[in-house]
Tab-separated table of C-alpha atoms in Angstrom:
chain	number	residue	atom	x	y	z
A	1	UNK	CA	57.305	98.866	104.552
A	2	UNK	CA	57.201	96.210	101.494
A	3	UNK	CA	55.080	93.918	103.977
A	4	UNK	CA	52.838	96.833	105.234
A	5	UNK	CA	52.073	97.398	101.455
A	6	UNK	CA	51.852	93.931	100.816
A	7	UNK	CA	49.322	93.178	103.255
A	8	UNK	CA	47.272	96.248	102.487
A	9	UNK	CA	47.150	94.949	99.018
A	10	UNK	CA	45.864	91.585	99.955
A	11	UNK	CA	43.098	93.321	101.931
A	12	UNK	CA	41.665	95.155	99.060
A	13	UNK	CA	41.817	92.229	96.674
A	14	UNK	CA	39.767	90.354	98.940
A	15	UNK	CA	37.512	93.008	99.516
A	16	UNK	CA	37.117	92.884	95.756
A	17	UNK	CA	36.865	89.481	95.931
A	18	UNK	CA	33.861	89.468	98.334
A	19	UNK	CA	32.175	92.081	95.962
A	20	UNK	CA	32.249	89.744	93.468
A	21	UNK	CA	30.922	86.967	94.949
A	22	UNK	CA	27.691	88.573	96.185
A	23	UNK	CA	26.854	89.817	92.472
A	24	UNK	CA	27.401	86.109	91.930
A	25	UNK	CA	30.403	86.069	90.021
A	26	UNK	CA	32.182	82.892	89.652
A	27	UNK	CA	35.120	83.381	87.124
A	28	UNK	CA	37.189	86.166	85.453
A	29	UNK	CA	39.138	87.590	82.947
A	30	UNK	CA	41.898	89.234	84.581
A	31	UNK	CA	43.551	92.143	82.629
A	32	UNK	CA	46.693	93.217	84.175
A	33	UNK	CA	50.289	94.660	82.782
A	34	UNK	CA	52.050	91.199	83.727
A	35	UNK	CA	51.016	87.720	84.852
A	36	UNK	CA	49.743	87.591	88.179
A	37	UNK	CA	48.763	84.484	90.108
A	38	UNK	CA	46.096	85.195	93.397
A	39	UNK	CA	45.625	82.476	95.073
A	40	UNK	CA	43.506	83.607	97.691
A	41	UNK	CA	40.617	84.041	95.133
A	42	UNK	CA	40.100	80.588	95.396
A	43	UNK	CA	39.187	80.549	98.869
A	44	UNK	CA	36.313	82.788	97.876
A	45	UNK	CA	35.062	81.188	95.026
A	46	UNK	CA	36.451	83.321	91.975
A	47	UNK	CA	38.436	81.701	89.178
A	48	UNK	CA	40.633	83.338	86.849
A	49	UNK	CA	39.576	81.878	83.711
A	50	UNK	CA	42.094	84.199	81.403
A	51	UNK	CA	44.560	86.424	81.807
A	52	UNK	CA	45.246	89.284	79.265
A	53	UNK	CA	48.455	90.919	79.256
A	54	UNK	CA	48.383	94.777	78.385
């Protein structure tokens, strides 16, 4: 179940990922409730310049 959810997860971020790359974005601020590191952004070309913790 945990890797089910895990791997659905990963699909929509790089969905998202993709999105954000064809409107040409490049780098992010990341607002989230705790620190998060996504390392498969890379791969598509989006940095996380700053994350902000809620």
């Amino acid at each position: 179940e945990e890797a089910r959810r895990r791997e659905n997860e990963w699909r929509e971020i790089g969905l998202g990922a993709q999105i954000l790359k064809d409107l040409g974005i490049s780098s992010i601020n990341l607002i989230a409730s705790r620190e998060r590191h996504y390392v498969g952004l890379e791969g598509f070309g989006i940095h996380i310049a700053k994350t902000e913790i809620l």
